[in-house]
Amino acid sequence: MGNVKVINLSKSVFDDLDREAEILRGYLKSKGVFLVNVMSSPGAGKTTTLIALINRLLKHFRIGVMEADIDSDVDAVKVADKANCKSIQLHTGGMCHLDAAMTKQGLDELGIDDLDLVFLENVGNLVCPAEFDTGASMDMTILSVPEGDDKPLKYPLIYRKCDLVLINKIDAMPYFTFDMDRCVANIKLRNNNSTVIPISAKTGENLDEVVNYFIKIISSGGKNYNA
């Protein structure tokens, strides 16, 4: 048998993507724009939570939203109507996530010269979006009570990556077997530095605490941001 060429793949296939993400973070920093990558499973309440938050945050920041989905413009229309802020829809063409290059295309179309804060609602998925760096200033995920308190044990990466975890639909706790202390402990097991805030986007409970979180982190420079 002849010699077989062996190639040692010691370089991560994500290296180029990570480099693009760092470039985008630098660009956003130079523009004074704070970008939040919002992730969750379908039905956790991303859009409803964003609408409720934006209506409170508009007193403090100029806000834009990018809604990512495989198809349709339902969420972008809903945000534009109910939150009265600039909103665009990003179609991923069947892809289950966004990366930094795709995010930059969306930002260029949205236009950020007149914005301070941009929310990127990623595709509803707990696996793929967590694997790709969008170039955001921070990552946030929403876990809803009906999903169960063991979710962070099943999908560790997304909770390991996120700086802020909102536990949504706490108004529904009487109807589900859900242990809040256990859920928080499971989240902290994945990322002890994450901030966890239980909320109800429906009733508005604890949303002011989330607003104060964003005011503080943006004004203080945040994890990946310095205005």
Coordinates of N, CA and C in Angstrom, one line a residue:
M1 N 0.8 -1.2 0.0 CA 0.0 0.0 0.0 C 0.9 1.2 0.0
G2 N 0.4 2.3 -0.7 CA 1.2 3.5 -0.7 C 1.0 4.3 0.5
N3 N 1.8 5.3 0.7 CA 1.7 6.2 1.8 C 0.4 7.0 1.8
V4 N -0.2 7.2 2.9 CA -1.5 7.9 3.0 C -1.2 9.3 3.7
K5 N -1.6 10.4 3.1 CA -1.3 11.7 3.7 C -2.3 11.9 4.8
V6 N -1.8 12.2 6.0 CA -2.6 12.5 7.1 C -2.6 14.0 7.4
I7 N -3.7 14.6 7.6 CA -3.8 16.0 7.9 C -4.3 16.2 9.3
N8 N -3.5 16.9 10.1 CA -3.9 17.2 11.5 C -4.7 18.4 11.6
L9 N -6.0 18.3 11.9 CA -6.9 19.4 12.0 C -6.8 20.0 13.4
S10 N -5.8 20.8 13.7 CA -5.6 21.3 15.0 C -6.3 22.7 15.2
K11 N -6.7 23.3 14.0 CA -7.3 24.6 14.1 C -8.8 24.5 14.1
S12 N -9.5 25.2 14.9 CA -10.9 25.1 15.0 C -11.6 25.7 13.8
V13 N -12.6 25.0 13.3 CA -13.3 25.5 12.1 C -14.1 26.8 12.5
F14 N -14.2 27.1 13.8 CA -14.9 28.3 14.2 C -13.9 29.5 14.3
D15 N -12.6 29.3 14.1 CA -11.7 30.4 14.2 C -12.0 31.6 13.4
D16 N -12.3 31.4 12.1 CA -12.7 32.5 11.2 C -13.9 33.2 11.7
L17 N -14.9 32.4 12.1 CA -16.2 33.0 12.6 C -16.0 33.8 13.8
D18 N -15.1 33.2 14.7 CA -14.9 34.0 16.0 C -14.1 35.3 15.7
R19 N -13.3 35.3 14.7 CA -12.5 36.5 14.3 C -13.5 37.5 13.8
E20 N -14.5 37.1 13.0 CA -15.5 38.0 12.5 C -16.3 38.6 13.6
A21 N -16.6 37.8 14.6 CA -17.4 38.2 15.8 C -16.6 39.3 16.5
E22 N -15.3 39.1 16.7 CA -14.5 40.1 17.4 C -14.5 41.4 16.7
I23 N -14.4 41.3 15.4 CA -14.3 42.6 14.5 C -15.7 43.3 14.7
L24 N -16.8 42.5 14.7 CA -18.1 43.2 14.8 C -18.2 43.8 16.1
R25 N -17.7 43.2 17.2 CA -17.8 43.8 18.5 C -17.1 45.1 18.6
G26 N -15.9 45.1 17.9 CA -15.1 46.4 17.9 C -15.9 47.5 17.1
Y27 N -16.5 47.1 16.1 CA -17.3 48.0 15.3 C -18.5 48.6 16.1
L28 N -19.2 47.7 16.8 CA -20.3 48.2 17.6 C -19.8 49.1 18.7
K29 N -18.7 48.8 19.3 CA -18.1 49.6 20.3 C -17.8 51.0 19.8
S30 N -17.2 51.1 18.6 CA -16.9 52.4 18.0 C -18.1 53.2 17.7
K31 N -19.3 52.5 17.5 CA -20.5 53.2 17.2 C -21.3 53.5 18.5
G32 N -20.9 53.0 19.6 CA -21.6 53.2 20.8 C -22.9 52.4 20.9
V33 N -23.0 51.3 20.2 CA -24.2 50.5 20.2 C -24.0 49.2 21.0
F34 N -25.0 48.9 21.8 CA -25.0 47.7 22.6 C -25.9 46.6 22.0
L35 N -25.4 45.5 21.6 CA -26.1 44.4 20.9 C -26.4 43.3 21.8
V36 N -27.6 42.9 22.0 CA -28.0 41.8 22.9 C -28.5 40.6 22.0
N37 N -27.8 39.5 22.1 CA -28.3 38.3 21.4 C -29.2 37.5 22.3
V38 N -30.5 37.4 21.9 CA -31.5 36.7 22.7 C -31.8 35.3 22.1
M39 N -31.7 34.3 23.0 CA -31.9 33.0 22.6 C -32.9 32.3 23.5
S40 N -33.6 31.3 22.9 CA -34.5 30.4 23.7 C -35.0 29.3 22.8
S41 N -35.8 28.4 23.4 CA -36.5 27.4 22.7 C -37.8 28.1 22.1
P42 N -38.4 27.6 21.0 CA -39.6 28.1 20.5 C -40.7 28.1 21.6
G43 N -41.4 29.2 21.7 CA -42.5 29.3 22.7 C -42.2 29.7 24.1
A44 N -40.9 30.0 24.3 CA -40.5 30.5 25.6 C -41.0 31.9 25.9
G45 N -41.3 32.7 24.9 CA -41.8 34.0 25.1 C -40.8 35.1 24.7
K46 N -39.9 34.8 23.8 CA -38.9 35.8 23.4 C -39.5 37.1 22.9
T47 N -40.4 37.0 21.9 CA -41.0 38.2 21.3 C -41.8 39.0 22.4
T48 N -42.7 38.3 23.1 CA -43.5 39.0 24.1 C -42.7 39.6 25.2
T49 N -41.6 39.0 25.6 CA -40.7 39.6 26.6 C -40.0 40.8 26.0
L50 N -39.5 40.7 24.8 CA -38.8 41.9 24.2 C -39.8 43.1 24.1
I51 N -41.0 42.8 23.6 CA -42.0 43.9 23.5 C -42.2 44.6 24.9
A52 N -42.4 43.8 25.9 CA -42.6 44.4 27.3 C -41.4 45.1 27.7
L53 N -40.2 44.6 27.5 CA -38.9 45.3 27.9 C -38.7 46.5 27.1
I54 N -38.9 46.5 25.8 CA -38.6 47.6 25.0 C -39.5 48.8 25.4
N55 N -40.7 48.5 25.6 CA -41.6 49.6 26.0 C -41.2 50.3 27.3
R56 N -40.5 49.6 28.1 CA -39.9 50.2 29.3 C -38.6 50.9 29.1
L57 N -37.8 50.3 28.2 CA -36.4 50.8 27.9 C -36.4 52.0 27.0
L58 N -37.4 52.2 26.3 CA -37.5 53.3 25.3 C -37.3 54.7 26.0
K59 N -37.6 54.7 27.3 CA -37.4 55.9 28.1 C -35.9 56.2 28.3
H60 N -35.1 55.2 28.1 CA -33.7 55.4 28.3 C -32.8 55.3 27.1
F61 N -33.2 54.5 26.1 CA -32.4 54.2 25.0 C -33.1 54.3 23.6
R62 N -32.4 54.5 22.6 CA -33.0 54.4 21.2 C -32.7 53.0 20.8
I63 N -33.8 52.3 20.4 CA -33.8 50.8 20.3 C -34.2 50.3 18.9
G64 N -33.5 49.3 18.5 CA -33.8 48.6 17.2 C -33.9 47.1 17.5
V65 N -34.6 46.4 16.7 CA -34.8 44.9 16.9 C -34.6 44.2 15.5
M66 N -33.9 43.1 15.6 CA -33.7 42.2 14.4 C -34.3 40.9 14.8
E67 N -35.3 40.5 14.1 CA -36.0 39.2 14.3 C -35.6 38.2 13.3
A68 N -35.0 37.1 13.8 CA -34.5 36.0 12.9 C -35.4 34.8 12.9
D69 N -35.8 34.4 11.8 CA -36.6 33.2 11.6 C -36.3 32.5 10.3
I70 N -36.7 31.3 10.2 CA -36.5 30.5 9.0 C -37.4 31.1 7.9
D71 N -38.6 31.6 8.3 CA -39.5 32.2 7.3 C -40.5 33.1 8.1
S72 N -41.2 33.9 7.3 CA -42.3 34.8 7.8 C -41.7 36.0 8.4
D73 N -42.6 37.1 8.5 CA -42.2 38.3 9.1 C -43.1 38.6 10.3
V74 N -43.7 37.6 10.9 CA -44.7 37.8 12.0 C -44.2 38.5 13.2
D75 N -43.0 38.1 13.6 CA -42.4 38.7 14.8 C -42.0 40.2 14.6
A76 N -41.4 40.5 13.5 CA -40.9 41.8 13.2 C -42.1 42.8 13.1
V77 N -43.2 42.3 12.5 CA -44.4 43.2 12.4 C -45.0 43.4 13.8
K78 N -45.0 42.4 14.6 CA -45.5 42.4 16.0 C -44.7 43.4 16.8
V79 N -43.4 43.4 16.7 CA -42.5 44.3 17.5 C -42.7 45.7 17.0
A80 N -42.8 45.9 15.7 CA -42.9 47.3 15.2 C -44.3 47.9 15.6
D81 N -45.3 47.1 15.7 CA -46.6 47.6 16.0 C -46.8 47.8 17.5
K82 N -46.3 46.9 18.3 CA -46.5 46.9 19.8 C -45.4 47.6 20.6
A83 N -44.2 47.7 20.0 CA -43.1 48.4 20.7 C -42.7 49.7 20.1
N84 N -43.3 50.0 18.9 CA -43.0 51.3 18.3 C -41.5 51.6 18.2
C85 N -40.8 50.6 17.7 CA -39.4 50.9 17.4 C -39.0 50.3 16.1
K86 N -37.8 50.6 15.6 CA -37.3 50.2 14.3 C -37.1 48.7 14.4
S87 N -37.7 47.9 13.4 CA -37.6 46.5 13.4 C -37.5 45.9 12.0
I88 N -36.6 44.9 11.9 CA -36.5 44.2 10.6 C -36.5 42.7 10.8
Q89 N -36.9 42.0 9.7 CA -36.9 40.5 9.8 C -35.7 40.0 9.1
L90 N -35.1 39.0 9.6 CA -34.0 38.3 9.0 C -34.4 36.9 8.7
H91 N -34.4 36.5 7.4 CA -34.7 35.1 7.0 C -33.4 34.4 6.9
T92 N -33.3 33.2 7.5 CA -32.0 32.5 7.5 C -31.9 31.5 6.4
G93 N -33.0 31.3 5.6 CA -32.9 30.4 4.5 C -32.8 28.9 5.0
G94 N -33.4 28.6 6.1 CA -33.4 27.3 6.6 C -32.4 27.0 7.6
M95 N -31.4 27.9 7.8 CA -30.4 27.7 8.8 C -31.0 28.0 10.2
C96 N -30.4 27.2 11.2 CA -31.0 27.2 12.5 C -30.3 28.2 13.5
H97 N -29.5 29.1 12.9 CA -28.7 30.0 13.8 C -28.3 31.2 13.0
L98 N -27.7 32.2 13.7 CA -27.1 33.3 13.0 C -25.6 33.3 13.4
D99 N -24.7 33.8 12.6 CA -23.3 34.0 12.9 C -23.0 35.5 12.8
A100 N -21.8 35.9 13.0 CA -21.5 37.4 13.0 C -21.6 38.0 11.7
A101 N -21.3 37.3 10.6 CA -21.4 37.9 9.3 C -22.9 38.1 9.0
M102 N -23.8 37.2 9.3 CA -25.2 37.4 9.1 C -25.7 38.5 9.9
T103 N -25.3 38.6 11.2 CA -25.7 39.7 12.1 C -25.3 41.0 11.5
K104 N -24.1 41.1 11.0 CA -23.6 42.4 10.4 C -24.4 42.8 9.2
Q105 N -24.8 41.9 8.4 CA -25.7 42.2 7.3 C -27.1 42.8 7.8
G106 N -27.6 42.2 8.8 CA -28.8 42.7 9.4 C -28.6 44.1 10.0
L107 N -27.5 44.3 10.7 CA -27.3 45.6 11.3 C -27.2 46.7 10.2
D108 N -26.5 46.3 9.1 CA -26.4 47.3 8.0 C -27.7 47.7 7.4
E109 N -28.6 46.7 7.3 CA -30.0 47.0 6.8 C -30.8 47.7 7.8
L110 N -30.7 47.4 9.1 CA -31.4 48.1 10.1 C -31.0 49.5 10.2
G111 N -29.7 49.8 10.2 CA -29.1 51.1 10.3 C -29.0 51.4 11.8
I112 N -27.8 51.6 12.3 CA -27.6 51.8 13.7 C -27.0 53.2 14.1
D113 N -26.9 54.1 13.2 CA -26.4 55.4 13.5 C -27.2 56.2 14.5
D114 N -28.5 55.9 14.6 CA -29.4 56.5 15.5 C -29.9 55.6 16.6
L115 N -29.1 54.6 16.9 CA -29.5 53.6 17.9 C -28.5 53.5 19.0
D116 N -28.9 53.2 20.2 CA -28.0 52.9 21.4 C -28.0 51.4 21.7
L117 N -29.2 50.7 21.5 CA -29.4 49.4 21.9 C -30.1 48.6 20.8
V118 N -29.6 47.4 20.5 CA -30.2 46.6 19.5 C -30.4 45.2 20.1
F119 N -31.6 44.6 20.0 CA -31.9 43.3 20.3 C -31.9 42.4 19.1
L120 N -31.2 41.3 19.1 CA -31.2 40.3 18.1 C -32.0 39.1 18.6
E121 N -33.2 38.9 18.1 CA -33.9 37.7 18.5 C -33.5 36.5 17.6
N122 N -32.7 35.6 18.1 CA -32.1 34.5 17.4 C -33.2 33.5 17.1
V123 N -32.9 32.6 16.2 CA -33.8 31.5 15.8 C -34.1 30.7 17.1
G124 N -35.4 30.3 17.2 CA -35.8 29.5 18.4 C -35.2 28.1 18.4
N125 N -34.2 27.9 19.2 CA -33.4 26.7 19.2 C -32.4 26.8 20.4
L126 N -32.2 25.7 21.1 CA -31.3 25.7 22.2 C -29.9 25.1 21.9
V127 N -29.7 24.7 20.7 CA -28.4 24.1 20.3 C -27.6 24.9 19.4
C128 N -28.0 25.1 18.2 CA -27.2 25.8 17.2 C -26.9 27.2 17.5
P129 N -27.8 28.1 17.9 CA -27.5 29.5 18.2 C -26.4 29.6 19.3
A130 N -26.4 28.7 20.2 CA -25.4 28.8 21.3 C -24.0 28.5 20.8
E131 N -23.9 27.8 19.7 CA -22.5 27.4 19.1 C -21.9 28.5 18.3
F132 N -22.6 29.5 17.9 CA -22.1 30.5 17.0 C -22.1 31.9 17.7
D133 N -20.9 32.5 17.6 CA -20.8 33.9 18.2 C -21.3 34.9 17.2
T134 N -22.3 35.6 17.6 CA -23.0 36.6 16.7 C -22.2 38.0 16.7
G135 N -21.3 38.1 17.6 CA -20.6 39.4 17.8 C -21.3 40.3 18.7
A136 N -22.3 39.8 19.4 CA -23.1 40.6 20.3 C -22.3 41.1 21.5
S137 N -22.7 42.1 22.2 CA -22.1 42.7 23.4 C -22.4 41.8 24.5
M138 N -23.5 41.1 24.5 CA -23.8 40.1 25.6 C -24.9 39.1 25.1
D139 N -24.9 38.0 25.7 CA -25.9 36.9 25.4 C -26.9 36.8 26.5
M140 N -28.1 36.5 26.1 CA -29.2 36.4 27.0 C -30.1 35.2 26.6
T141 N -30.6 34.5 27.5 CA -31.6 33.4 27.2 C -32.8 33.5 28.0
I142 N -33.9 33.0 27.5 CA -35.2 32.9 28.2 C -35.6 31.5 28.4
L143 N -35.8 31.1 29.6 CA -36.3 29.8 29.9 C -37.7 30.0 30.5
S144 N -38.7 29.2 30.0 CA -40.1 29.4 30.5 C -40.5 28.3 31.5
V145 N -41.3 28.6 32.4 CA -41.7 27.6 33.4 C -42.3 26.3 32.8
P146 N -43.1 26.3 31.8 CA -43.6 25.1 31.2 C -42.5 24.1 30.7
E147 N -41.3 24.7 30.4 CA -40.2 23.8 29.9 C -39.6 22.9 31.0
G148 N -39.8 23.3 32.2 CA -39.2 22.5 33.3 C -38.0 23.1 33.9
D149 N -37.7 22.7 35.2 CA -36.5 23.3 35.9 C -35.3 22.6 35.6
D150 N -35.3 21.5 34.8 CA -34.1 20.7 34.4 C -33.5 21.1 33.1
K151 N -34.1 22.1 32.4 CA -33.6 22.5 31.1 C -32.1 22.8 31.1
P152 N -31.6 23.5 32.0 CA -30.1 23.8 32.0 C -29.2 22.5 32.0
L153 N -29.8 21.4 32.6 CA -29.0 20.2 32.6 C -29.0 19.5 31.3
K154 N -30.0 19.7 30.5 CA -30.1 19.1 29.2 C -29.4 19.8 28.1
Y155 N -29.4 21.2 28.2 CA -28.8 22.0 27.2 C -27.7 22.9 27.8
P156 N -26.6 22.4 28.2 CA -25.6 23.1 29.0 C -25.0 24.3 28.4
L157 N -24.7 24.2 27.1 CA -23.9 25.2 26.4 C -24.6 26.6 26.4
I158 N -25.9 26.6 26.1 CA -26.5 27.9 26.1 C -26.6 28.6 27.4
Y159 N -26.7 27.9 28.5 CA -26.7 28.5 29.8 C -25.2 28.8 30.3
R160 N -24.3 28.1 29.8 CA -22.9 28.4 30.1 C -22.4 29.7 29.4
K161 N -23.1 29.9 28.3 CA -22.7 31.1 27.4 C -23.3 32.4 27.9
C162 N -24.5 32.3 28.4 CA -25.3 33.5 28.6 C -25.0 34.3 29.9
D163 N -25.0 35.6 29.8 CA -24.7 36.5 30.9 C -26.0 36.7 31.8
L164 N -27.1 36.7 31.1 CA -28.4 36.9 31.7 C -29.4 35.8 31.3
V165 N -30.1 35.3 32.3 CA -31.1 34.3 32.1 C -32.4 34.8 32.7
L166 N -33.4 34.9 31.9 CA -34.8 35.2 32.4 C -35.6 34.0 32.5
I167 N -36.2 33.7 33.6 CA -37.1 32.6 33.8 C -38.5 33.2 33.6
N168 N -39.1 33.0 32.5 CA -40.4 33.6 32.1 C -41.6 32.7 32.4
K169 N -42.8 33.4 32.4 CA -44.1 32.7 32.7 C -44.2 32.2 34.1
I170 N -43.6 33.0 35.1 CA -43.8 32.6 36.5 C -45.2 32.7 37.0
D171 N -46.1 33.4 36.2 CA -47.5 33.5 36.5 C -48.2 32.1 36.3
A172 N -47.5 31.2 35.6 CA -48.0 29.9 35.3 C -47.5 28.9 36.3
M173 N -46.7 29.2 37.3 CA -46.1 28.3 38.2 C -47.2 27.4 38.9
P174 N -48.3 28.0 39.3 CA -49.3 27.1 40.0 C -49.8 25.9 39.2
Y175 N -49.6 26.0 37.9 CA -50.2 24.9 37.0 C -49.1 23.9 36.5
F176 N -47.9 24.1 37.0 CA -46.8 23.2 36.5 C -46.0 22.8 37.7
T177 N -45.3 21.6 37.6 CA -44.4 21.1 38.6 C -43.0 21.8 38.3
F178 N -42.8 22.9 39.0 CA -41.6 23.6 38.7 C -41.0 24.1 40.0
D179 N -39.7 23.8 40.2 CA -39.0 24.2 41.4 C -38.1 25.3 41.1
M180 N -38.4 26.6 41.5 CA -37.6 27.7 41.1 C -36.2 27.6 41.7
D181 N -36.0 27.2 43.0 CA -34.7 27.1 43.6 C -33.9 26.1 42.8
R182 N -34.5 25.0 42.5 CA -33.7 23.9 41.7 C -33.3 24.5 40.3
C183 N -34.2 25.2 39.7 CA -33.9 25.7 38.4 C -32.7 26.7 38.4
V184 N -32.8 27.6 39.4 CA -31.7 28.6 39.6 C -30.4 27.8 39.9
A185 N -30.4 26.8 40.7 CA -29.2 26.0 41.1 C -28.7 25.4 39.8
N186 N -29.5 24.8 39.0 CA -29.1 24.2 37.7 C -28.4 25.2 36.8
I187 N -29.0 26.4 36.7 CA -28.4 27.4 35.9 C -27.0 27.8 36.4
K188 N -26.9 28.0 37.7 CA -25.6 28.4 38.3 C -24.6 27.3 38.2
L189 N -25.1 26.0 38.1 CA -24.2 24.9 37.9 C -23.4 25.0 36.6
R190 N -24.1 25.6 35.6 CA -23.6 25.8 34.3 C -22.7 27.1 34.2
N191 N -23.2 28.1 34.9 CA -22.5 29.4 34.9 C -22.8 30.2 36.1
N192 N -21.9 30.1 37.1 CA -22.1 30.7 38.4 C -22.1 32.2 38.3
N193 N -21.6 32.8 37.2 CA -21.6 34.2 37.1 C -22.8 34.8 36.4
S194 N -23.7 34.0 35.9 CA -24.9 34.5 35.2 C -25.8 35.2 36.2
T195 N -26.5 36.2 35.7 CA -27.6 36.8 36.5 C -28.9 36.2 36.1
V196 N -29.7 35.7 37.1 CA -30.9 35.0 36.9 C -32.1 35.9 37.4
I197 N -33.1 36.2 36.6 CA -34.2 37.0 37.0 C -35.5 36.3 36.6
P198 N -36.3 35.9 37.6 CA -37.6 35.3 37.2 C -38.6 36.4 36.8
I199 N -39.3 36.3 35.7 CA -40.2 37.3 35.3 C -41.5 36.7 34.8
S200 N -42.5 37.6 34.6 CA -43.7 37.3 33.8 C -43.8 38.4 32.7
A201 N -43.6 38.1 31.5 CA -43.8 39.1 30.4 C -45.3 39.4 30.3
K202 N -46.1 38.5 30.7 CA -47.6 38.8 30.6 C -48.1 39.8 31.6
T203 N -47.6 39.6 32.9 CA -48.1 40.5 34.0 C -47.2 41.7 34.2
G204 N -45.9 41.6 33.7 CA -44.9 42.6 34.0 C -44.1 42.4 35.2
E205 N -44.4 41.3 36.0 CA -43.7 41.1 37.2 C -42.2 41.0 37.0
N206 N -41.4 41.8 37.8 CA -39.9 41.8 37.8 C -39.3 42.4 36.5
L207 N -40.1 42.9 35.6 CA -39.5 43.5 34.4 C -38.7 44.8 34.7
D208 N -39.1 45.5 35.7 CA -38.3 46.7 36.1 C -36.9 46.3 36.6
E209 N -36.8 45.1 37.2 CA -35.5 44.7 37.6 C -34.6 44.4 36.4
V210 N -35.2 43.9 35.3 CA -34.5 43.6 34.1 C -34.1 44.9 33.4
V211 N -35.0 45.9 33.4 CA -34.7 47.2 32.9 C -33.5 47.8 33.6
N212 N -33.5 47.8 34.9 CA -32.4 48.3 35.7 C -31.1 47.6 35.4
Y213 N -31.2 46.3 35.2 CA -30.0 45.5 34.8 C -29.4 46.1 33.5
F214 N -30.2 46.3 32.5 CA -29.6 46.8 31.3 C -29.1 48.3 31.4
I215 N -29.8 49.1 32.2 CA -29.3 50.4 32.4 C -27.9 50.4 33.0
K216 N -27.8 49.5 34.0 CA -26.5 49.4 34.8 C -25.4 48.9 33.9
I217 N -25.7 47.8 33.2 CA -24.6 47.1 32.4 C -24.2 48.0 31.2
I218 N -25.1 48.7 30.6 CA -24.7 49.5 29.5 C -24.0 50.8 29.9
S219 N -24.4 51.4 31.0 CA -23.8 52.6 31.5 C -22.4 52.3 32.1
S220 N -22.2 51.1 32.6 CA -21.0 50.7 33.3 C -19.9 50.1 32.3
G221 N -20.4 49.9 31.1 CA -19.5 49.3 30.1 C -19.8 47.9 29.7
G222 N -20.5 47.1 30.6 CA -20.8 45.8 30.2 C -19.7 44.9 30.0
K223 N -20.0 43.6 29.7 CA -19.0 42.6 29.6 C -18.1 42.8 28.4
N224 N -18.7 43.1 27.2 CA -18.0 43.2 25.9 C -18.2 44.6 25.3
Y225 N -18.5 45.6 26.2 CA -18.9 46.9 25.6 C -18.4 48.0 26.4
N226 N -18.0 49.1 25.8 CA -17.5 50.2 26.5 C -17.9 51.5 25.7
A227 N -19.0 52.2 26.1 CA -19.4 53.3 25.3 C -18.4 54.5 25.5

